Amino acid sequence: MNRSTPVGTTLKYVALAAYLVFLAFPLFWLISTSLKTPQELALIDPTWIPNDITFDNFRAAFDEQPIVRSMLNTLLVAGVSCVVTVVLSIPAAYVMARYRSVLSRMTLVWVLLSQIFPFILVIIPLFLLLRDLGLYDTYLGLIAVYVVWSMPFALWMLRSYVETIPIELEEAAAMDGATKVRTLRSVIAPLLAPGVVAAGLFAFVSAWNEFLFALVLIRDPELQTLSLTLVKFIGAEGVARLGPLAAASLVATIPSLIFFAVMQRRLTGGLLGGAVKS
């Protein structure tokens, strides 16, 4: 067995600390900016820590823009998109993993190819399609787009995860008289819990942070998501009001941070289980 030397262990911890600082710095700077006065934000040499802490930026952000309503809109769209993506992906991933055929292989290839297309290539056809279907400027249309965009990743992850589940478990359930649907619901689905959490978290965060689709497909101010509201803190000349924008952005990150913190253990298990075959 190879044992790490003290120097090697120290280097590992130094590298890990540097990586944590790299990840945490944007959040630290966001918090610092949200607590600064306009005079301090205008300084040529920015300060790391606010000299005079103020919460006026948070008051201005909530007074000037409907942050709460936009957050509720985003929570609704992201939550429904997450649930629908997971519900549709579980049986589809099971079929792709257990029933090998030309159709399943073609589906897998299409899943991979769909991730290559950039948003800008499909946004105009999506706009025309949703307009003709009467789904333009509606929650339903935006949710449908998010589901379609998130499902390839969820399918790929859950398919790999299903392949790690021994086929003997399904054979034992079949010998006990369980149907395919009952086997999927009672045997396969519980074992997919970590992968489902990982796929659902991806779908939720993707919908929560998405901007381009919402910008093109949502016009009613009452339906606008949080990302569209944050843009309003940037003026027509491209000059941003840093204080209110940082305060509103900080508030916008809280749900994702809470979700990650709660699901951290299962997320790690889902990523490892979906990527490695037994």
mmCIF file of N, CA and C in Angstrom, residues 9-145:
data_model
loop_
_atom_site.group_PDB
_atom_site.id
_atom_site.type_symbol
_atom_site.label_atom_id
_atom_site.label_comp_id
_atom_site.label_asym_id
_atom_site.label_seq_id
_atom_site.Cartn_x
_atom_site.Cartn_y
_atom_site.Cartn_z
ATOM 1 N N THR A 9 1.071 15.062 1.573
ATOM 2 C CA THR A 9 -0.189 15.387 2.237
ATOM 3 C C THR A 9 -0.378 16.888 2.350
ATOM 4 N N THR A 10 0.703 17.584 2.695
ATOM 5 C CA THR A 10 0.633 19.051 2.802
ATOM 6 C C THR A 10 0.280 19.686 1.459
ATOM 7 N N LEU A 11 0.888 19.198 0.396
ATOM 8 C CA LEU A 11 0.607 19.737 -0.936
ATOM 9 C C LEU A 11 -0.847 19.495 -1.336
ATOM 10 N N LYS A 12 -1.377 18.333 -0.950
ATOM 11 C CA LYS A 12 -2.773 18.040 -1.265
ATOM 12 C C LYS A 12 -3.710 19.025 -0.566
ATOM 13 N N TYR A 13 -3.424 19.290 0.708
ATOM 14 C CA TYR A 13 -4.273 20.224 1.452
ATOM 15 C C TYR A 13 -4.125 21.655 0.929
ATOM 16 N N VAL A 14 -2.923 22.015 0.519
ATOM 17 C CA VAL A 14 -2.709 23.351 -0.061
ATOM 18 C C VAL A 14 -3.483 23.492 -1.366
ATOM 19 N N ALA A 15 -3.423 22.439 -2.201
ATOM 20 C CA ALA A 15 -4.169 22.478 -3.468
ATOM 21 C C ALA A 15 -5.666 22.534 -3.221
ATOM 22 N N LEU A 16 -6.136 21.768 -2.222
ATOM 23 C CA LEU A 16 -7.560 21.782 -1.908
ATOM 24 C C LEU A 16 -7.990 23.140 -1.380
ATOM 25 N N ALA A 17 -7.153 23.742 -0.520
ATOM 26 C CA ALA A 17 -7.478 25.076 0.002
ATOM 27 C C ALA A 17 -7.514 26.105 -1.105
ATOM 28 N N ALA A 18 -6.572 26.028 -2.049
ATOM 29 C CA ALA A 18 -6.560 26.973 -3.172
ATOM 30 C C ALA A 18 -7.810 26.808 -4.034
ATOM 31 N N TYR A 19 -8.227 25.563 -4.219
ATOM 32 C CA TYR A 19 -9.432 25.313 -5.018
ATOM 33 C C TYR A 19 -10.676 25.852 -4.318
ATOM 34 N N LEU A 20 -10.745 25.677 -3.000
ATOM 35 C CA LEU A 20 -11.884 26.198 -2.250
ATOM 36 C C LEU A 20 -11.924 27.723 -2.305
ATOM 37 N N VAL A 21 -10.758 28.355 -2.215
ATOM 38 C CA VAL A 21 -10.707 29.815 -2.325
ATOM 39 C C VAL A 21 -11.170 30.257 -3.710
ATOM 40 N N PHE A 22 -10.751 29.523 -4.731
ATOM 41 C CA PHE A 22 -11.159 29.844 -6.102
ATOM 42 C C PHE A 22 -12.672 29.760 -6.259
ATOM 43 N N LEU A 23 -13.289 28.747 -5.644
ATOM 44 C CA LEU A 23 -14.734 28.580 -5.741
ATOM 45 C C LEU A 23 -15.491 29.600 -4.894
ATOM 46 N N ALA A 24 -14.949 29.939 -3.738
ATOM 47 C CA ALA A 24 -15.662 30.803 -2.802
ATOM 48 C C ALA A 24 -15.474 32.291 -3.099
ATOM 49 N N PHE A 25 -14.443 32.640 -3.867
ATOM 50 C CA PHE A 25 -14.164 34.063 -4.081
ATOM 51 C C PHE A 25 -15.322 34.808 -4.743
ATOM 52 N N PRO A 26 -15.972 34.267 -5.799
ATOM 53 C CA PRO A 26 -17.105 35.006 -6.387
ATOM 54 C C PRO A 26 -18.214 35.291 -5.385
ATOM 55 N N LEU A 27 -18.510 34.318 -4.526
ATOM 56 C CA LEU A 27 -19.549 34.533 -3.517
ATOM 57 C C LEU A 27 -19.115 35.583 -2.498
ATOM 58 N N PHE A 28 -17.846 35.513 -2.092
ATOM 59 C CA PHE A 28 -17.324 36.516 -1.157
ATOM 60 C C PHE A 28 -17.405 37.917 -1.761
ATOM 61 N N TRP A 29 -17.004 38.046 -3.015
ATOM 62 C CA TRP A 29 -17.027 39.368 -3.667
ATOM 63 C C TRP A 29 -18.462 39.855 -3.853
ATOM 64 N N LEU A 30 -19.379 38.951 -4.106
ATOM 65 C CA LEU A 30 -20.787 39.320 -4.246
ATOM 66 C C LEU A 30 -21.325 39.864 -2.924
ATOM 67 N N ILE A 31 -21.007 39.189 -1.837
ATOM 68 C CA ILE A 31 -21.452 39.650 -0.515
ATOM 69 C C ILE A 31 -20.828 40.996 -0.185
ATOM 70 N N SER A 32 -19.532 41.122 -0.460
ATOM 71 C CA SER A 32 -18.844 42.378 -0.172
ATOM 72 C C SER A 32 -19.433 43.534 -0.960
ATOM 73 N N THR A 33 -19.703 43.315 -2.240
ATOM 74 C CA THR A 33 -20.252 44.379 -3.078
ATOM 75 C C THR A 33 -21.654 44.769 -2.645
ATOM 76 N N SER A 34 -22.449 43.787 -2.240
ATOM 77 C CA SER A 34 -23.829 44.081 -1.837
ATOM 78 C C SER A 34 -23.900 44.909 -0.560
ATOM 79 N N LEU A 35 -22.830 44.929 0.234
ATOM 80 C CA LEU A 35 -22.834 45.643 1.511
ATOM 81 C C LEU A 35 -22.098 46.980 1.449
ATOM 82 N N LYS A 36 -21.632 47.382 0.277
ATOM 83 C CA LYS A 36 -20.878 48.624 0.137
ATOM 84 C C LYS A 36 -21.797 49.805 -0.188
ATOM 85 N N THR A 37 -21.365 50.993 0.196
ATOM 86 C CA THR A 37 -22.089 52.217 -0.147
ATOM 87 C C THR A 37 -21.785 52.607 -1.595
ATOM 88 N N PRO A 38 -22.617 53.429 -2.231
ATOM 89 C CA PRO A 38 -22.332 53.873 -3.604
ATOM 90 C C PRO A 38 -20.979 54.571 -3.729
ATOM 91 N N GLN A 39 -20.584 55.342 -2.711
ATOM 92 C CA GLN A 39 -19.301 56.023 -2.757
ATOM 93 C C GLN A 39 -18.145 55.028 -2.774
ATOM 94 N N GLU A 40 -18.259 53.978 -1.987
ATOM 95 C CA GLU A 40 -17.192 52.976 -1.948
ATOM 96 C C GLU A 40 -17.153 52.155 -3.224
ATOM 97 N N LEU A 41 -18.309 51.921 -3.829
ATOM 98 C CA LEU A 41 -18.347 51.184 -5.095
ATOM 99 C C LEU A 41 -17.732 51.984 -6.239
ATOM 100 N N ALA A 42 -17.713 53.308 -6.094
ATOM 101 C CA ALA A 42 -17.178 54.166 -7.149
ATOM 102 C C ALA A 42 -15.668 54.348 -7.057
ATOM 103 N N LEU A 43 -15.033 53.804 -6.031
ATOM 104 C CA LEU A 43 -13.590 53.956 -5.878
ATOM 105 C C LEU A 43 -12.840 53.243 -6.990
ATOM 106 N N ILE A 44 -11.744 53.849 -7.430
ATOM 107 C CA ILE A 44 -10.932 53.229 -8.484
ATOM 108 C C ILE A 44 -10.248 51.973 -7.961
ATOM 109 N N ASP A 45 -9.772 52.039 -6.728
ATOM 110 C CA ASP A 45 -9.157 50.877 -6.092
ATOM 111 C C ASP A 45 -10.181 50.236 -5.155
ATOM 112 N N PRO A 46 -10.805 49.161 -5.567
ATOM 113 C CA PRO A 46 -11.867 48.556 -4.741
ATOM 114 C C PRO A 46 -11.317 47.970 -3.451
ATOM 115 N N THR A 47 -12.134 47.994 -2.444
ATOM 116 C CA THR A 47 -11.764 47.417 -1.149
ATOM 117 C C THR A 47 -12.307 45.993 -1.051
ATOM 118 N N TRP A 48 -11.573 45.149 -0.314
ATOM 119 C CA TRP A 48 -12.009 43.767 -0.148
ATOM 120 C C TRP A 48 -13.191 43.669 0.807
ATOM 121 N N ILE A 49 -13.102 44.403 1.906
ATOM 122 C CA ILE A 49 -14.146 44.386 2.929
ATOM 123 C C ILE A 49 -14.749 45.783 3.038
ATOM 124 N N PRO A 50 -16.072 45.907 3.061
ATOM 125 C CA PRO A 50 -16.692 47.243 3.137
ATOM 126 C C PRO A 50 -16.242 48.008 4.373
ATOM 127 N N ASN A 51 -15.925 49.281 4.168
ATOM 128 C CA ASN A 51 -15.564 50.137 5.295
ATOM 129 C C ASN A 51 -16.796 50.508 6.119
ATOM 130 N N ASP A 52 -17.890 50.804 5.420
ATOM 131 C CA ASP A 52 -19.155 51.137 6.064
ATOM 132 C C ASP A 52 -20.218 50.184 5.541
ATOM 133 N N ILE A 53 -20.598 49.225 6.353
ATOM 134 C CA ILE A 53 -21.583 48.227 5.923
ATOM 135 C C ILE A 53 -22.969 48.865 5.862
ATOM 136 N N THR A 54 -23.659 48.638 4.748
ATOM 137 C CA THR A 54 -25.007 49.163 4.572
ATOM 138 C C THR A 54 -25.891 48.113 3.913
ATOM 139 N N PHE A 55 -27.168 48.160 4.268
ATOM 140 C CA PHE A 55 -28.143 47.247 3.673
ATOM 141 C C PHE A 55 -29.082 47.989 2.718
ATOM 142 N N ASP A 56 -28.676 49.208 2.353
ATOM 143 C CA ASP A 56 -29.505 50.003 1.444
ATOM 144 C C ASP A 56 -29.640 49.352 0.073
ATOM 145 N N ASN A 57 -28.608 48.617 -0.353
ATOM 146 C CA ASN A 57 -28.675 47.959 -1.654
ATOM 147 C C ASN A 57 -29.773 46.904 -1.685
ATOM 148 N N PHE A 58 -29.965 46.198 -0.589
ATOM 149 C CA PHE A 58 -31.034 45.204 -0.530
ATOM 150 C C PHE A 58 -32.402 45.885 -0.548
ATOM 151 N N ARG A 59 -32.528 46.983 0.194
ATOM 152 C CA ARG A 59 -33.797 47.714 0.184
ATOM 153 C C ARG A 59 -34.094 48.266 -1.198
ATOM 154 N N ALA A 60 -33.067 48.805 -1.869
ATOM 155 C CA ALA A 60 -33.264 49.356 -3.210
ATOM 156 C C ALA A 60 -33.650 48.266 -4.201
ATOM 157 N N ALA A 61 -33.012 47.098 -4.077
ATOM 158 C CA ALA A 61 -33.310 46.005 -5.005
ATOM 159 C C ALA A 61 -34.755 45.554 -4.874
ATOM 160 N N PHE A 62 -35.246 45.401 -3.642
ATOM 161 C CA PHE A 62 -36.615 44.936 -3.435
ATOM 162 C C PHE A 62 -37.636 46.037 -3.715
ATOM 163 N N ASP A 63 -37.252 47.295 -3.554
ATOM 164 C CA ASP A 63 -38.180 48.389 -3.825
ATOM 165 C C ASP A 63 -38.329 48.662 -5.323
ATOM 166 N N GLU A 64 -37.241 48.502 -6.060
ATOM 167 C CA GLU A 64 -37.253 48.873 -7.479
ATOM 168 C C GLU A 64 -37.762 47.753 -8.379
ATOM 169 N N GLN A 65 -37.545 46.509 -7.998
ATOM 170 C CA GLN A 65 -37.912 45.387 -8.859
ATOM 171 C C GLN A 65 -38.688 44.343 -8.053
ATOM 172 N N PRO A 66 -39.595 43.617 -8.713
ATOM 173 C CA PRO A 66 -40.392 42.578 -8.021
ATOM 174 C C PRO A 66 -39.577 41.300 -7.797
ATOM 175 N N ILE A 67 -38.610 41.372 -6.905
ATOM 176 C CA ILE A 67 -37.707 40.239 -6.668
ATOM 177 C C ILE A 67 -38.476 39.015 -6.161
ATOM 178 N N VAL A 68 -39.372 39.238 -5.206
ATOM 179 C CA VAL A 68 -40.099 38.108 -4.611
ATOM 180 C C VAL A 68 -40.983 37.425 -5.652
ATOM 181 N N ARG A 69 -41.709 38.210 -6.422
ATOM 182 C CA ARG A 69 -42.579 37.608 -7.443
ATOM 183 C C ARG A 69 -41.758 36.851 -8.481
ATOM 184 N N SER A 70 -40.639 37.437 -8.911
ATOM 185 C CA SER A 70 -39.795 36.763 -9.897
ATOM 186 C C SER A 70 -39.202 35.483 -9.324
ATOM 187 N N MET A 71 -38.857 35.506 -8.037
ATOM 188 C CA MET A 71 -38.312 34.309 -7.416
ATOM 189 C C MET A 71 -39.368 33.208 -7.342
ATOM 190 N N LEU A 72 -40.592 33.580 -7.024
ATOM 191 C CA LEU A 72 -41.671 32.581 -6.991
ATOM 192 C C LEU A 72 -41.935 32.023 -8.384
ATOM 193 N N ASN A 73 -41.898 32.897 -9.404
ATOM 194 C CA ASN A 73 -42.068 32.430 -10.782
ATOM 195 C C ASN A 73 -40.986 31.421 -11.153
ATOM 196 N N THR A 74 -39.747 31.766 -10.801
ATOM 197 C CA THR A 74 -38.624 30.885 -11.124
ATOM 198 C C THR A 74 -38.715 29.581 -10.359
ATOM 199 N N LEU A 75 -39.120 29.667 -9.097
ATOM 200 C CA LEU A 75 -39.266 28.455 -8.285
ATOM 201 C C LEU A 75 -40.322 27.529 -8.875
ATOM 202 N N LEU A 76 -41.409 28.094 -9.361
ATOM 203 C CA LEU A 76 -42.462 27.292 -9.981
ATOM 204 C C LEU A 76 -41.959 26.622 -11.253
ATOM 205 N N VAL A 77 -41.338 27.394 -12.117
ATOM 206 C CA VAL A 77 -40.861 26.854 -13.395
ATOM 207 C C VAL A 77 -39.765 25.816 -13.170
ATOM 208 N N ALA A 78 -38.798 26.134 -12.317
ATOM 209 C CA ALA A 78 -37.689 25.213 -12.071
ATOM 210 C C ALA A 78 -38.167 23.951 -11.362
ATOM 211 N N GLY A 79 -39.073 24.097 -10.384
ATOM 212 C CA GLY A 79 -39.569 22.936 -9.657
ATOM 213 C C GLY A 79 -40.349 21.982 -10.540
ATOM 214 N N VAL A 80 -41.256 22.522 -11.338
ATOM 215 C CA VAL A 80 -42.045 21.665 -12.240
ATOM 216 C C VAL A 80 -41.142 21.027 -13.287
ATOM 217 N N SER A 81 -40.207 21.793 -13.832
ATOM 218 C CA SER A 81 -39.278 21.248 -14.824
ATOM 219 C C SER A 81 -38.465 20.106 -14.246
ATOM 220 N N CYS A 82 -38.020 20.273 -13.006
ATOM 221 C CA CYS A 82 -37.243 19.229 -12.331
ATOM 222 C C CYS A 82 -38.060 17.951 -12.182
ATOM 223 N N VAL A 83 -39.276 18.073 -11.689
ATOM 224 C CA VAL A 83 -40.117 16.897 -11.447
ATOM 225 C C VAL A 83 -40.458 16.196 -12.755
ATOM 226 N N VAL A 84 -40.873 16.949 -13.755
ATOM 227 C CA VAL A 84 -41.257 16.349 -15.041
ATOM 228 C C VAL A 84 -40.058 15.676 -15.699
ATOM 229 N N THR A 85 -38.898 16.324 -15.639
ATOM 230 C CA THR A 85 -37.694 15.733 -16.233
ATOM 231 C C THR A 85 -37.366 14.391 -15.600
ATOM 232 N N VAL A 86 -37.429 14.318 -14.280
ATOM 233 C CA VAL A 86 -37.102 13.082 -13.583
ATOM 234 C C VAL A 86 -38.138 12.000 -13.873
ATOM 235 N N VAL A 87 -39.412 12.359 -13.827
ATOM 236 C CA VAL A 87 -40.483 11.382 -14.047
ATOM 237 C C VAL A 87 -40.398 10.779 -15.451
ATOM 238 N N LEU A 88 -40.086 11.596 -16.426
ATOM 239 C CA LEU A 88 -39.986 11.087 -17.800
ATOM 240 C C LEU A 88 -38.679 10.343 -18.048
ATOM 241 N N SER A 89 -37.626 10.736 -17.357
ATOM 242 C CA SER A 89 -36.311 10.155 -17.626
ATOM 243 C C SER A 89 -36.149 8.761 -17.035
ATOM 244 N N ILE A 90 -36.802 8.479 -15.907
ATOM 245 C CA ILE A 90 -36.609 7.181 -15.250
ATOM 246 C C ILE A 90 -37.043 6.020 -16.151
ATOM 247 N N PRO A 91 -38.282 5.993 -16.652
ATOM 248 C CA PRO A 91 -38.648 4.862 -17.525
ATOM 249 C C PRO A 91 -37.881 4.851 -18.839
ATOM 250 N N ALA A 92 -37.611 6.037 -19.392
ATOM 251 C CA ALA A 92 -36.863 6.089 -20.654
ATOM 252 C C ALA A 92 -35.444 5.552 -20.466
ATOM 253 N N ALA A 93 -34.789 5.929 -19.365
ATOM 254 C CA ALA A 93 -33.444 5.429 -19.100
ATOM 255 C C ALA A 93 -33.453 3.923 -18.855
ATOM 256 N N TYR A 94 -34.494 3.427 -18.212
ATOM 257 C CA TYR A 94 -34.609 1.981 -17.967
ATOM 258 C C TYR A 94 -34.715 1.211 -19.284
ATOM 259 N N VAL A 95 -35.542 1.708 -20.183
ATOM 260 C CA VAL A 95 -35.697 1.039 -21.477
ATOM 261 C C VAL A 95 -34.396 1.073 -22.265
ATOM 262 N N MET A 96 -33.707 2.213 -22.265
ATOM 263 C CA MET A 96 -32.453 2.329 -23.005
ATOM 264 C C MET A 96 -31.374 1.420 -22.438
ATOM 265 N N ALA A 97 -31.400 1.177 -21.114
ATOM 266 C CA ALA A 97 -30.369 0.346 -20.488
ATOM 267 C C ALA A 97 -30.657 -1.140 -20.614
ATOM 268 N N ARG A 98 -31.941 -1.525 -20.572
ATOM 269 C CA ARG A 98 -32.280 -2.941 -20.517
ATOM 270 C C ARG A 98 -32.645 -3.540 -21.879
ATOM 271 N N TYR A 99 -33.147 -2.737 -22.791
ATOM 272 C CA TYR A 99 -33.585 -3.254 -24.091
ATOM 273 C C TYR A 99 -32.670 -2.703 -25.179
ATOM 274 N N ARG A 100 -31.680 -3.481 -25.528
ATOM 275 C CA ARG A 100 -30.720 -3.069 -26.542
ATOM 276 C C ARG A 100 -31.290 -3.330 -27.937
ATOM 277 N N SER A 101 -31.383 -2.297 -28.732
ATOM 278 C CA SER A 101 -31.888 -2.413 -30.101
ATOM 279 C C SER A 101 -31.328 -1.267 -30.925
ATOM 280 N N VAL A 102 -31.603 -1.314 -32.212
ATOM 281 C CA VAL A 102 -31.155 -0.232 -33.091
ATOM 282 C C VAL A 102 -31.799 1.083 -32.678
ATOM 283 N N LEU A 103 -33.068 1.012 -32.300
ATOM 284 C CA LEU A 103 -33.773 2.239 -31.902
ATOM 285 C C LEU A 103 -33.158 2.849 -30.648
ATOM 286 N N SER A 104 -32.815 2.007 -29.658
ATOM 287 C CA SER A 104 -32.224 2.541 -28.427
ATOM 288 C C SER A 104 -30.850 3.135 -28.688
ATOM 289 N N ARG A 105 -30.084 2.494 -29.592
ATOM 290 C CA ARG A 105 -28.765 3.048 -29.930
ATOM 291 C C ARG A 105 -28.906 4.369 -30.672
ATOM 292 N N MET A 106 -29.873 4.451 -31.595
ATOM 293 C CA MET A 106 -30.095 5.712 -32.305
ATOM 294 C C MET A 106 -30.548 6.803 -31.348
ATOM 295 N N THR A 107 -31.366 6.418 -30.369
ATOM 296 C CA THR A 107 -31.804 7.391 -29.366
ATOM 297 C C THR A 107 -30.635 7.909 -28.555
ATOM 298 N N LEU A 108 -29.733 6.997 -28.199
ATOM 299 C CA LEU A 108 -28.560 7.390 -27.419
ATOM 300 C C LEU A 108 -27.669 8.341 -28.220
ATOM 301 N N VAL A 109 -27.505 8.059 -29.497
ATOM 302 C CA VAL A 109 -26.710 8.944 -30.352
ATOM 303 C C VAL A 109 -27.363 10.315 -30.453
ATOM 304 N N TRP A 110 -28.678 10.331 -30.595
ATOM 305 C CA TRP A 110 -29.387 11.604 -30.689
ATOM 306 C C TRP A 110 -29.278 12.389 -29.379
ATOM 307 N N VAL A 111 -29.304 11.684 -28.265
ATOM 308 C CA VAL A 111 -29.143 12.341 -26.964
ATOM 309 C C VAL A 111 -27.800 13.061 -26.899
ATOM 310 N N LEU A 112 -26.751 12.387 -27.397
ATOM 311 C CA LEU A 112 -25.427 12.998 -27.380
ATOM 312 C C LEU A 112 -25.335 14.165 -28.361
ATOM 313 N N LEU A 113 -25.902 14.004 -29.542
ATOM 314 C CA LEU A 113 -25.832 15.066 -30.546
ATOM 315 C C LEU A 113 -26.618 16.294 -30.114
ATOM 316 N N SER A 114 -27.697 16.084 -29.376
ATOM 317 C CA SER A 114 -28.519 17.221 -28.963
ATOM 318 C C SER A 114 -27.767 18.167 -28.045
ATOM 319 N N GLN A 115 -26.726 17.668 -27.359
ATOM 320 C CA GLN A 115 -25.949 18.519 -26.460
ATOM 321 C C GLN A 115 -24.958 19.395 -27.203
ATOM 322 N N ILE A 116 -24.772 19.123 -28.490
ATOM 323 C CA ILE A 116 -23.816 19.894 -29.278
ATOM 324 C C ILE A 116 -24.410 21.213 -29.736
ATOM 325 N N PHE A 117 -25.722 21.223 -30.011
ATOM 326 C CA PHE A 117 -26.351 22.408 -30.584
ATOM 327 C C PHE A 117 -26.367 23.549 -29.577
ATOM 328 N N PRO A 118 -25.871 24.712 -29.949
ATOM 329 C CA PRO A 118 -25.962 25.867 -29.055
ATOM 330 C C PRO A 118 -27.382 26.422 -29.014
ATOM 331 N N PHE A 119 -27.688 27.141 -27.943
ATOM 332 C CA PHE A 119 -29.036 27.683 -27.755
ATOM 333 C C PHE A 119 -29.466 28.528 -28.946
ATOM 334 N N ILE A 120 -28.564 29.328 -29.459
ATOM 335 C CA ILE A 120 -28.927 30.335 -30.460
ATOM 336 C C ILE A 120 -29.440 29.700 -31.750
ATOM 337 N N LEU A 121 -29.051 28.433 -32.016
ATOM 338 C CA LEU A 121 -29.487 27.770 -33.247
ATOM 339 C C LEU A 121 -30.930 27.289 -33.169
ATOM 340 N N VAL A 122 -31.429 27.044 -31.968
ATOM 341 C CA VAL A 122 -32.768 26.481 -31.831
ATOM 342 C C VAL A 122 -33.787 27.478 -31.285
ATOM 343 N N ILE A 123 -33.341 28.654 -30.885
ATOM 344 C CA ILE A 123 -34.254 29.568 -30.215
ATOM 345 C C ILE A 123 -35.326 30.094 -31.162
ATOM 346 N N ILE A 124 -34.979 30.389 -32.427
ATOM 347 C CA ILE A 124 -35.977 30.903 -33.381
ATOM 348 C C ILE A 124 -36.994 29.818 -33.746
ATOM 349 N N PRO A 125 -36.558 28.584 -34.101
ATOM 350 C CA PRO A 125 -37.566 27.537 -34.341
ATOM 351 C C PRO A 125 -38.447 27.282 -33.116
ATOM 352 N N LEU A 126 -37.890 27.327 -31.921
ATOM 353 C CA LEU A 126 -38.697 27.143 -30.717
ATOM 354 C C LEU A 126 -39.719 28.263 -30.562
ATOM 355 N N PHE A 127 -39.302 29.475 -30.839
ATOM 356 C CA PHE A 127 -40.215 30.604 -30.749
ATOM 357 C C PHE A 127 -41.386 30.437 -31.710
ATOM 358 N N LEU A 128 -41.095 30.069 -32.956
ATOM 359 C CA LEU A 128 -42.154 29.890 -33.953
ATOM 360 C C LEU A 128 -43.077 28.732 -33.581
ATOM 361 N N LEU A 129 -42.491 27.643 -33.084
ATOM 362 C CA LEU A 129 -43.292 26.478 -32.712
ATOM 363 C C LEU A 129 -44.226 26.804 -31.552
ATOM 364 N N LEU A 130 -43.704 27.422 -30.507
ATOM 365 C CA LEU A 130 -44.529 27.746 -29.350
ATOM 366 C C LEU A 130 -45.586 28.791 -29.696
ATOM 367 N N ARG A 131 -45.263 29.702 -30.581
ATOM 368 C CA ARG A 131 -46.257 30.698 -31.001
ATOM 369 C C ARG A 131 -47.410 30.033 -31.741
ATOM 370 N N ASP A 132 -47.088 29.091 -32.633
ATOM 371 C CA ASP A 132 -48.142 28.406 -33.388
ATOM 372 C C ASP A 132 -48.989 27.504 -32.489
ATOM 373 N N LEU A 133 -48.378 26.978 -31.421
ATOM 374 C CA LEU A 133 -49.114 26.112 -30.498
ATOM 375 C C LEU A 133 -49.857 26.889 -29.422
ATOM 376 N N GLY A 134 -49.692 28.195 -29.404
ATOM 377 C CA GLY A 134 -50.343 29.013 -28.388
ATOM 378 C C GLY A 134 -49.671 28.934 -27.029
ATOM 379 N N LEU A 135 -48.409 28.531 -26.998
ATOM 380 C CA LEU A 135 -47.685 28.396 -25.742
ATOM 381 C C LEU A 135 -46.653 29.499 -25.530
ATOM 382 N N TYR A 136 -46.595 30.454 -26.443
ATOM 383 C CA TYR A 136 -45.667 31.569 -26.266
ATOM 384 C C TYR A 136 -46.124 32.443 -25.108
ATOM 385 N N ASP A 137 -45.180 32.903 -24.312
ATOM 386 C CA ASP A 137 -45.454 33.762 -23.168
ATOM 387 C C ASP A 137 -46.326 33.051 -22.131
ATOM 388 N N THR A 138 -46.027 31.775 -21.900
ATOM 389 C CA THR A 138 -46.738 30.999 -20.881
ATOM 390 C C THR A 138 -45.734 30.180 -20.087
ATOM 391 N N TYR A 139 -46.120 29.849 -18.856
ATOM 392 C CA TYR A 139 -45.288 28.961 -18.045
ATOM 393 C C TYR A 139 -45.131 27.604 -18.715
ATOM 394 N N LEU A 140 -46.222 27.092 -19.280
ATOM 395 C CA LEU A 140 -46.199 25.753 -19.869
ATOM 396 C C LEU A 140 -45.182 25.654 -20.991
ATOM 397 N N GLY A 141 -45.132 26.666 -21.844
ATOM 398 C CA GLY A 141 -44.174 26.652 -22.941
ATOM 399 C C GLY A 141 -42.741 26.683 -22.448
ATOM 400 N N LEU A 142 -42.464 27.528 -21.453
ATOM 401 C CA LEU A 142 -41.104 27.620 -20.926
ATOM 402 C C LEU A 142 -40.707 26.330 -20.212
ATOM 403 N N ILE A 143 -41.621 25.735 -19.469
ATOM 404 C CA ILE A 143 -41.333 24.477 -18.777
ATOM 405 C C ILE A 143 -41.051 23.370 -19.786
ATOM 406 N N ALA A 144 -41.829 23.312 -20.867
ATOM 407 C CA ALA A 144 -41.609 22.292 -21.890
ATOM 408 C C ALA A 144 -40.213 22.413 -22.487
ATOM 409 N N VAL A 145 -39.770 23.630 -22.742
ATOM 410 C CA VAL A 145 -38.434 23.840 -23.298
ATOM 411 C C VAL A 145 -37.365 23.391 -22.310
#
